[in-house]
């Protein structure tokens, strides 16, 4: 409703109009109260505090013995073996996964069926069964030969000499890893836009060249982040190589636990902390790999932890200034 010409404007109305900052403060939106969230947060904090208090004060954990074992040469030797088995299995598993993925995408029904059967079988059989089966492989085939199928052999070798504990562990983990990597690689290849395949075919490029220079580089954007995530499971899976007589990190701790039964819990804590460190390092690598391959796919890159911390501190300082101004 508009004022008539010549009407008198009151002092209060004039003050609000002349001081917009006070007007904005008076109109500040108050956040919605969420008592349920505060209650759940409080319960979680109490549970965390109880867990940490139990870890610190319970003498059964024997943290002094944990400090004694954490950097012992026996534990570090097992850690090196764990890293070696993980590295070899990761590379061989990825190579096998690429071959299996190409087999599943092949136009040959035999290759498709063979690849599908391999992936189905290895994903169905527990890893420990595969390892123990390979460990006893020499009982089934004492010698292995290379020659004409169903014909004469060119040369043979003793399987027990070739299949050391390290070789059995790497082969077993690689076979299992290849089955999962095949699905990761196949999903990455299928994620490439069909128009890219059609454009490459329209240029008359050979199939191998299309895959190496056009399809596979684009598929890596999906393959690598997912495969790095798969490595976390591989690191934990290496603990099973103890059952094929390879003393990795877990095997070394288990052996020391048998020699010193009173230190079983500290040794298990040593193994736990080392696996947490290894998987945390891989998780950090995974974050930056995903961030790198997100370029061009998203409008803005996800912030790094340092950027998140910096933004949080800036917001906190701004909020404190606002509260102080009120």
Tab-separated table of C-alpha atoms in Angstrom:
chain	number	residue	atom	x	y	z
A	1	UNK	CA	0.000	0.000	0.000
A	2	UNK	CA	1.713	3.267	-1.125
A	3	UNK	CA	1.883	6.427	1.031
A	4	UNK	CA	-0.179	9.393	-0.123
A	5	UNK	CA	1.738	12.441	-1.366
A	6	UNK	CA	3.014	14.605	1.487
A	7	UNK	CA	2.717	11.868	4.147
A	8	UNK	CA	5.115	11.963	7.143
A	9	UNK	CA	7.749	9.206	7.466
A	10	UNK	CA	8.411	7.995	11.032
A	11	UNK	CA	11.902	7.974	12.648
A	12	UNK	CA	11.975	4.152	13.148
A	13	UNK	CA	11.354	3.470	9.469
A	14	UNK	CA	14.079	5.944	8.513
A	15	UNK	CA	16.625	4.240	10.851
A	16	UNK	CA	16.079	0.708	9.421
A	17	UNK	CA	16.392	1.940	5.875
A	18	UNK	CA	19.600	3.897	6.584
A	19	UNK	CA	21.417	0.981	8.378
A	20	UNK	CA	21.184	-2.099	6.112
A	21	UNK	CA	23.711	-4.155	8.135
A	22	UNK	CA	21.498	-4.135	11.250
A	23	UNK	CA	18.550	-4.971	9.099
A	24	UNK	CA	20.393	-7.994	7.652
A	25	UNK	CA	21.475	-9.144	11.135
A	26	UNK	CA	17.920	-8.897	12.358
A	27	UNK	CA	16.795	-10.997	9.384
A	28	UNK	CA	19.567	-13.656	9.750
A	29	UNK	CA	18.296	-17.156	9.085
A	30	UNK	CA	18.552	-19.327	12.157
A	31	UNK	CA	19.590	-22.953	11.471
A	32	UNK	CA	17.087	-25.686	12.120
A	33	UNK	CA	17.560	-27.369	15.489
A	34	UNK	CA	18.402	-31.052	15.167
A	35	UNK	CA	18.380	-32.606	18.655
A	36	UNK	CA	18.454	-36.177	17.290
A	37	UNK	CA	21.715	-35.511	15.493
A	38	UNK	CA	23.281	-34.086	18.656
A	39	UNK	CA	22.146	-37.095	20.711
A	40	UNK	CA	23.554	-39.606	18.203
A	41	UNK	CA	26.803	-37.625	17.955
A	42	UNK	CA	27.132	-37.629	21.738
A	43	UNK	CA	26.564	-41.386	21.912
A	44	UNK	CA	29.174	-42.018	19.214
A	45	UNK	CA	31.704	-39.784	20.989
A	46	UNK	CA	31.127	-41.613	24.277
A	47	UNK	CA	31.619	-45.002	22.565
A	48	UNK	CA	34.835	-43.776	20.895
A	49	UNK	CA	36.100	-42.426	24.217
A	50	UNK	CA	35.351	-45.749	25.916
A	51	UNK	CA	37.151	-47.663	23.151
A	52	UNK	CA	40.246	-45.444	23.364
A	53	UNK	CA	40.199	-45.585	27.171
A	54	UNK	CA	40.086	-49.400	27.019
A	55	UNK	CA	43.002	-49.492	24.582
A	56	UNK	CA	45.116	-47.248	26.796
A	57	UNK	CA	44.305	-48.552	30.271
A	58	UNK	CA	43.786	-52.311	29.680
A	59	UNK	CA	47.094	-53.959	30.679
A	60	UNK	CA	46.237	-57.011	28.578
A	61	UNK	CA	47.281	-55.111	25.433
A	62	UNK	CA	50.868	-54.784	26.761
A	63	UNK	CA	51.804	-51.672	24.796
A	64	UNK	CA	55.387	-51.884	26.022
A	65	UNK	CA	55.730	-55.265	24.287
A	66	UNK	CA	54.056	-53.759	21.208
A	67	UNK	CA	56.801	-51.148	21.091
A	68	UNK	CA	59.397	-53.876	21.450
A	69	UNK	CA	58.061	-55.940	18.520
A	70	UNK	CA	56.994	-53.175	16.137
A	71	UNK	CA	60.382	-52.656	14.468
A	72	UNK	CA	62.019	-56.007	15.187
A	73	UNK	CA	63.956	-57.432	12.176
A	74	UNK	CA	61.706	-60.496	12.062
A	75	UNK	CA	58.613	-58.326	11.641
A	76	UNK	CA	60.297	-56.060	9.087
A	77	UNK	CA	61.471	-59.067	7.051
A	78	UNK	CA	57.885	-60.290	6.951
A	79	UNK	CA	56.754	-56.819	5.929
A	80	UNK	CA	59.187	-56.829	2.992
A	81	UNK	CA	57.850	-60.215	1.843
A	82	UNK	CA	54.291	-58.879	2.079
A	83	UNK	CA	55.226	-55.915	-0.115
A	84	UNK	CA	57.010	-58.135	-2.643
A	85	UNK	CA	54.087	-60.554	-2.925
A	86	UNK	CA	51.653	-57.643	-3.253
A	87	UNK	CA	53.699	-55.924	-5.971
A	88	UNK	CA	54.219	-59.059	-8.081
A	89	UNK	CA	50.609	-60.171	-7.723
A	90	UNK	CA	49.245	-56.720	-8.539
A	91	UNK	CA	51.193	-56.500	-11.805
A	92	UNK	CA	50.540	-60.080	-12.901
A	93	UNK	CA	46.908	-59.864	-11.828
A	94	UNK	CA	46.363	-56.709	-13.879
A	95	UNK	CA	47.998	-58.249	-16.956
A	96	UNK	CA	45.890	-61.373	-16.565
A	97	UNK	CA	42.801	-59.254	-16.044
A	98	UNK	CA	43.402	-57.373	-19.290
A	99	UNK	CA	43.789	-60.644	-21.211
A	100	UNK	CA	40.646	-62.097	-19.646
A	101	UNK	CA	38.662	-58.917	-20.283
A	102	UNK	CA	39.645	-58.959	-23.952
A	103	UNK	CA	38.643	-62.608	-24.064
A	104	UNK	CA	35.222	-61.798	-22.624
A	105	UNK	CA	34.759	-59.025	-25.205
A	106	UNK	CA	36.042	-61.167	-28.057
A	107	UNK	CA	33.786	-62.211	-30.919
A	108	UNK	CA	35.044	-65.788	-30.562
A	109	UNK	CA	32.506	-67.826	-28.568
A	110	UNK	CA	35.286	-70.143	-27.358
A	111	UNK	CA	37.335	-67.263	-25.915
A	112	UNK	CA	34.257	-65.703	-24.363
A	113	UNK	CA	33.226	-68.980	-22.763
A	114	UNK	CA	36.741	-69.772	-21.520
A	115	UNK	CA	37.177	-66.284	-20.012
A	116	UNK	CA	33.743	-66.336	-18.410
A	117	UNK	CA	34.416	-69.794	-16.928
A	118	UNK	CA	37.748	-68.688	-15.489
A	119	UNK	CA	36.270	-65.580	-13.882
A	120	UNK	CA	33.292	-67.546	-12.560
A	121	UNK	CA	35.466	-70.319	-11.108
A	122	UNK	CA	38.163	-68.179	-9.511
A	123	UNK	CA	35.648	-65.802	-7.968
A	124	UNK	CA	33.732	-68.748	-6.545
A	125	UNK	CA	36.657	-70.660	-5.014
A	126	UNK	CA	38.103	-69.258	-1.773
A	127	UNK	CA	41.634	-67.924	-2.104
A	128	UNK	CA	42.997	-70.168	0.629
A	129	UNK	CA	41.737	-73.238	-1.259
A	130	UNK	CA	43.571	-72.058	-4.394
A	131	UNK	CA	46.787	-71.520	-2.428
A	132	UNK	CA	46.706	-74.909	-0.713
A	133	UNK	CA	45.840	-76.610	-3.996
A	134	UNK	CA	48.854	-75.007	-5.684
A	135	UNK	CA	51.024	-75.867	-2.687
A	136	UNK	CA	50.193	-79.554	-3.249
A	137	UNK	CA	50.379	-79.314	-7.035
A	138	UNK	CA	53.555	-81.391	-7.160
A	139	UNK	CA	51.612	-84.363	-5.822
A	140	UNK	CA	49.427	-84.284	-8.952
A	141	UNK	CA	52.120	-83.402	-11.501
A	142	UNK	CA	55.669	-84.205	-10.381
A	143	UNK	CA	57.130	-82.946	-13.668
A	144	UNK	CA	55.984	-80.343	-16.168
A	145	UNK	CA	56.830	-80.578	-19.861
A	146	UNK	CA	56.805	-78.259	-22.859
A	147	UNK	CA	56.191	-79.843	-26.259
A	148	UNK	CA	53.508	-80.877	-28.728
A	149	UNK	CA	50.097	-81.451	-27.077
A	150	UNK	CA	49.464	-85.203	-26.695
A	151	UNK	CA	52.856	-85.722	-28.352
A	152	UNK	CA	56.538	-85.715	-27.491
A	153	UNK	CA	57.973	-83.259	-24.954
A	154	UNK	CA	60.887	-80.993	-25.866
A	155	UNK	CA	62.070	-80.535	-22.297
A	156	UNK	CA	60.777	-81.234	-18.777
A	157	UNK	CA	61.514	-79.821	-15.349
A	158	UNK	CA	60.852	-80.817	-11.772
A	159	UNK	CA	57.819	-78.950	-10.498
A	160	UNK	CA	58.904	-79.096	-6.837
A	161	UNK	CA	62.152	-77.218	-7.611
A	162	UNK	CA	60.410	-74.494	-9.587
A	163	UNK	CA	57.455	-73.952	-7.264
A	164	UNK	CA	59.048	-72.264	-4.273
A	165	UNK	CA	56.886	-70.837	-1.512
A	166	UNK	CA	57.165	-67.346	-3.016
A	167	UNK	CA	56.242	-68.599	-6.509
A	168	UNK	CA	53.231	-70.519	-5.178
A	169	UNK	CA	52.035	-67.479	-3.235
A	170	UNK	CA	52.453	-65.076	-6.175
A	171	UNK	CA	50.778	-67.448	-8.653
A	172	UNK	CA	47.866	-68.128	-6.329
A	173	UNK	CA	47.233	-64.469	-5.582
A	174	UNK	CA	47.712	-63.481	-9.237
A	175	UNK	CA	45.220	-66.088	-10.446
A	176	UNK	CA	42.663	-64.865	-7.939
A	177	UNK	CA	43.402	-61.193	-8.606
A	178	UNK	CA	43.140	-61.626	-12.381
A	179	UNK	CA	39.538	-62.818	-12.058
A	180	UNK	CA	38.506	-59.614	-10.262
A	181	UNK	CA	40.736	-57.378	-12.384
A	182	UNK	CA	39.084	-58.787	-15.520
A	183	UNK	CA	35.737	-57.380	-14.458
A	184	UNK	CA	37.325	-54.022	-13.579
A	185	UNK	CA	39.023	-53.812	-16.988
A	186	UNK	CA	35.925	-54.985	-18.848
A	187	UNK	CA	33.806	-52.376	-17.077
A	188	UNK	CA	36.355	-49.702	-17.980
A	189	UNK	CA	36.363	-50.670	-21.641
A	190	UNK	CA	32.568	-50.740	-21.769
A	191	UNK	CA	32.449	-47.278	-20.183
A	192	UNK	CA	34.099	-45.751	-23.275
A	193	UNK	CA	31.483	-44.046	-25.378
A	194	UNK	CA	30.349	-46.123	-28.349
A	195	UNK	CA	30.884	-43.135	-30.588
A	196	UNK	CA	34.624	-43.382	-29.977
A	197	UNK	CA	34.628	-46.974	-31.292
A	198	UNK	CA	32.571	-45.969	-34.314
A	199	UNK	CA	34.776	-42.957	-35.059
A	200	UNK	CA	37.934	-45.086	-34.859
A	201	UNK	CA	36.366	-47.703	-37.149
A	202	UNK	CA	35.276	-44.991	-39.586
A	203	UNK	CA	38.900	-43.868	-39.900
A	204	UNK	CA	39.857	-47.360	-41.029
A	205	UNK	CA	42.299	-47.901	-38.143
A	206	UNK	CA	43.352	-51.481	-37.347
A	207	UNK	CA	41.634	-53.087	-34.364
A	208	UNK	CA	44.829	-53.311	-32.315
A	209	UNK	CA	45.680	-49.675	-32.975
A	210	UNK	CA	42.126	-48.619	-32.044
A	211	UNK	CA	42.427	-50.425	-28.728
A	212	UNK	CA	45.940	-49.217	-27.822
A	213	UNK	CA	45.620	-45.566	-28.833
A	214	UNK	CA	41.925	-44.720	-28.530
A	215	UNK	CA	39.884	-47.116	-26.381
A	216	UNK	CA	42.319	-48.220	-23.670
A	217	UNK	CA	43.621	-44.718	-22.729
A	218	UNK	CA	40.030	-43.586	-22.166
A	219	UNK	CA	39.188	-46.773	-20.277
A	220	UNK	CA	42.082	-46.139	-17.864
A	221	UNK	CA	40.040	-43.305	-16.320
A	222	UNK	CA	37.699	-45.953	-14.934
A	223	UNK	CA	40.122	-48.877	-14.597
A	224	UNK	CA	42.938	-47.407	-12.518
A	225	UNK	CA	40.906	-45.916	-9.623
A	226	UNK	CA	38.894	-49.128	-9.295
A	227	UNK	CA	41.979	-51.316	-9.506
A	228	UNK	CA	43.819	-49.273	-6.867
A	229	UNK	CA	40.804	-49.904	-4.645
A	230	UNK	CA	41.202	-53.597	-5.438
A	231	UNK	CA	44.803	-53.451	-4.168
A	232	UNK	CA	43.578	-52.866	-0.621
A	233	UNK	CA	41.906	-56.267	-0.693
A	234	UNK	CA	45.054	-57.768	-2.203
A	235	UNK	CA	47.235	-56.444	0.644
A	236	UNK	CA	44.970	-58.047	3.216
A	237	UNK	CA	44.791	-61.233	1.142
A	238	UNK	CA	48.552	-61.704	1.406
A	239	UNK	CA	48.054	-62.770	5.030
A	240	UNK	CA	46.852	-66.133	3.683
A	241	UNK	CA	50.256	-66.996	2.191
A	242	UNK	CA	51.280	-68.067	5.688
A	243	UNK	CA	49.386	-71.293	4.985
A	244	UNK	CA	51.819	-72.133	2.145
A	245	UNK	CA	54.801	-71.768	4.507
A	246	UNK	CA	55.731	-68.237	3.396
A	247	UNK	CA	56.524	-66.031	6.373
A	248	UNK	CA	54.993	-62.738	5.437
A	249	UNK	CA	54.028	-60.061	7.972
A	250	UNK	CA	51.229	-62.117	9.499
A	251	UNK	CA	53.252	-65.348	9.291
A	252	UNK	CA	56.213	-63.793	11.103
A	253	UNK	CA	53.958	-62.509	13.876
A	254	UNK	CA	52.195	-65.872	14.096
A	255	UNK	CA	55.544	-67.679	14.391
A	256	UNK	CA	56.766	-65.302	17.098
A	257	UNK	CA	53.445	-65.719	18.875
A	258	UNK	CA	53.995	-69.484	18.994
A	259	UNK	CA	57.487	-68.959	20.441
A	260	UNK	CA	56.327	-66.282	22.928
A	261	UNK	CA	52.720	-67.164	23.839
A	262	UNK	CA	52.492	-64.261	26.289
A	263	UNK	CA	53.056	-61.769	23.456
A	264	UNK	CA	50.278	-62.985	21.173
A	265	UNK	CA	48.082	-59.909	21.631
A	266	UNK	CA	50.926	-57.362	21.196
A	267	UNK	CA	52.040	-59.193	18.039
A	268	UNK	CA	48.501	-59.115	16.653
A	269	UNK	CA	48.414	-55.381	17.376
A	270	UNK	CA	51.730	-54.970	15.542
A	271	UNK	CA	50.262	-56.721	12.490
A	272	UNK	CA	47.102	-54.632	12.733
A	273	UNK	CA	48.995	-51.344	12.829
A	274	UNK	CA	51.231	-52.309	9.897
A	275	UNK	CA	48.241	-53.328	7.769
A	276	UNK	CA	46.513	-50.062	8.707
A	277	UNK	CA	49.605	-48.152	7.560
A	278	UNK	CA	49.831	-50.054	4.258
A	279	UNK	CA	46.141	-49.726	3.415
A	280	UNK	CA	46.184	-46.041	4.430
A	281	UNK	CA	49.053	-45.350	2.037
A	282	UNK	CA	47.163	-47.101	-0.771
A	283	UNK	CA	44.012	-45.145	0.128
A	284	UNK	CA	45.927	-41.865	-0.173
A	285	UNK	CA	47.297	-42.981	-3.548
A	286	UNK	CA	43.783	-43.967	-4.605
A	287	UNK	CA	42.431	-40.512	-3.690
A	288	UNK	CA	45.014	-38.685	-5.779
A	289	UNK	CA	44.671	-41.143	-8.675
A	290	UNK	CA	40.890	-40.628	-8.701
A	291	UNK	CA	41.427	-36.867	-8.455
A	292	UNK	CA	43.842	-36.949	-11.382
A	293	UNK	CA	41.511	-38.951	-13.618
A	294	UNK	CA	38.523	-36.779	-12.627
A	295	UNK	CA	39.980	-33.939	-14.708
A	296	UNK	CA	37.698	-33.261	-17.613
A	297	UNK	CA	34.944	-35.469	-16.190
A	298	UNK	CA	33.778	-33.081	-13.444
A	299	UNK	CA	33.445	-29.295	-13.367
A	300	UNK	CA	35.664	-28.969	-10.283
A	301	UNK	CA	38.196	-31.323	-8.735
A	302	UNK	CA	37.443	-32.689	-5.248
A	303	UNK	CA	39.427	-30.760	-2.599
A	304	UNK	CA	42.478	-32.350	-1.024
A	305	UNK	CA	42.514	-32.914	2.768
A	306	UNK	CA	44.778	-29.865	3.151
A	307	UNK	CA	42.343	-27.734	1.145
A	308	UNK	CA	39.441	-29.040	3.256
A	309	UNK	CA	41.313	-28.121	6.444
A	310	UNK	CA	42.115	-24.658	5.128
A	311	UNK	CA	38.486	-24.065	4.093
A	312	UNK	CA	37.228	-25.304	7.451
A	313	UNK	CA	39.533	-22.955	9.370
A	314	UNK	CA	38.469	-20.030	7.179
A	315	UNK	CA	34.786	-20.790	7.769
A	316	UNK	CA	35.401	-21.147	11.503
A	317	UNK	CA	37.144	-17.769	11.704
A	318	UNK	CA	34.331	-16.135	9.731
A	319	UNK	CA	31.724	-17.648	12.044
A	320	UNK	CA	33.594	-16.468	15.142
A	321	UNK	CA	33.725	-12.920	13.715
A	322	UNK	CA	29.982	-12.983	13.048
A	323	UNK	CA	29.192	-14.204	16.555
A	324	UNK	CA	31.498	-11.573	18.070
A	325	UNK	CA	29.814	-8.833	16.011
A	326	UNK	CA	26.420	-9.840	17.421
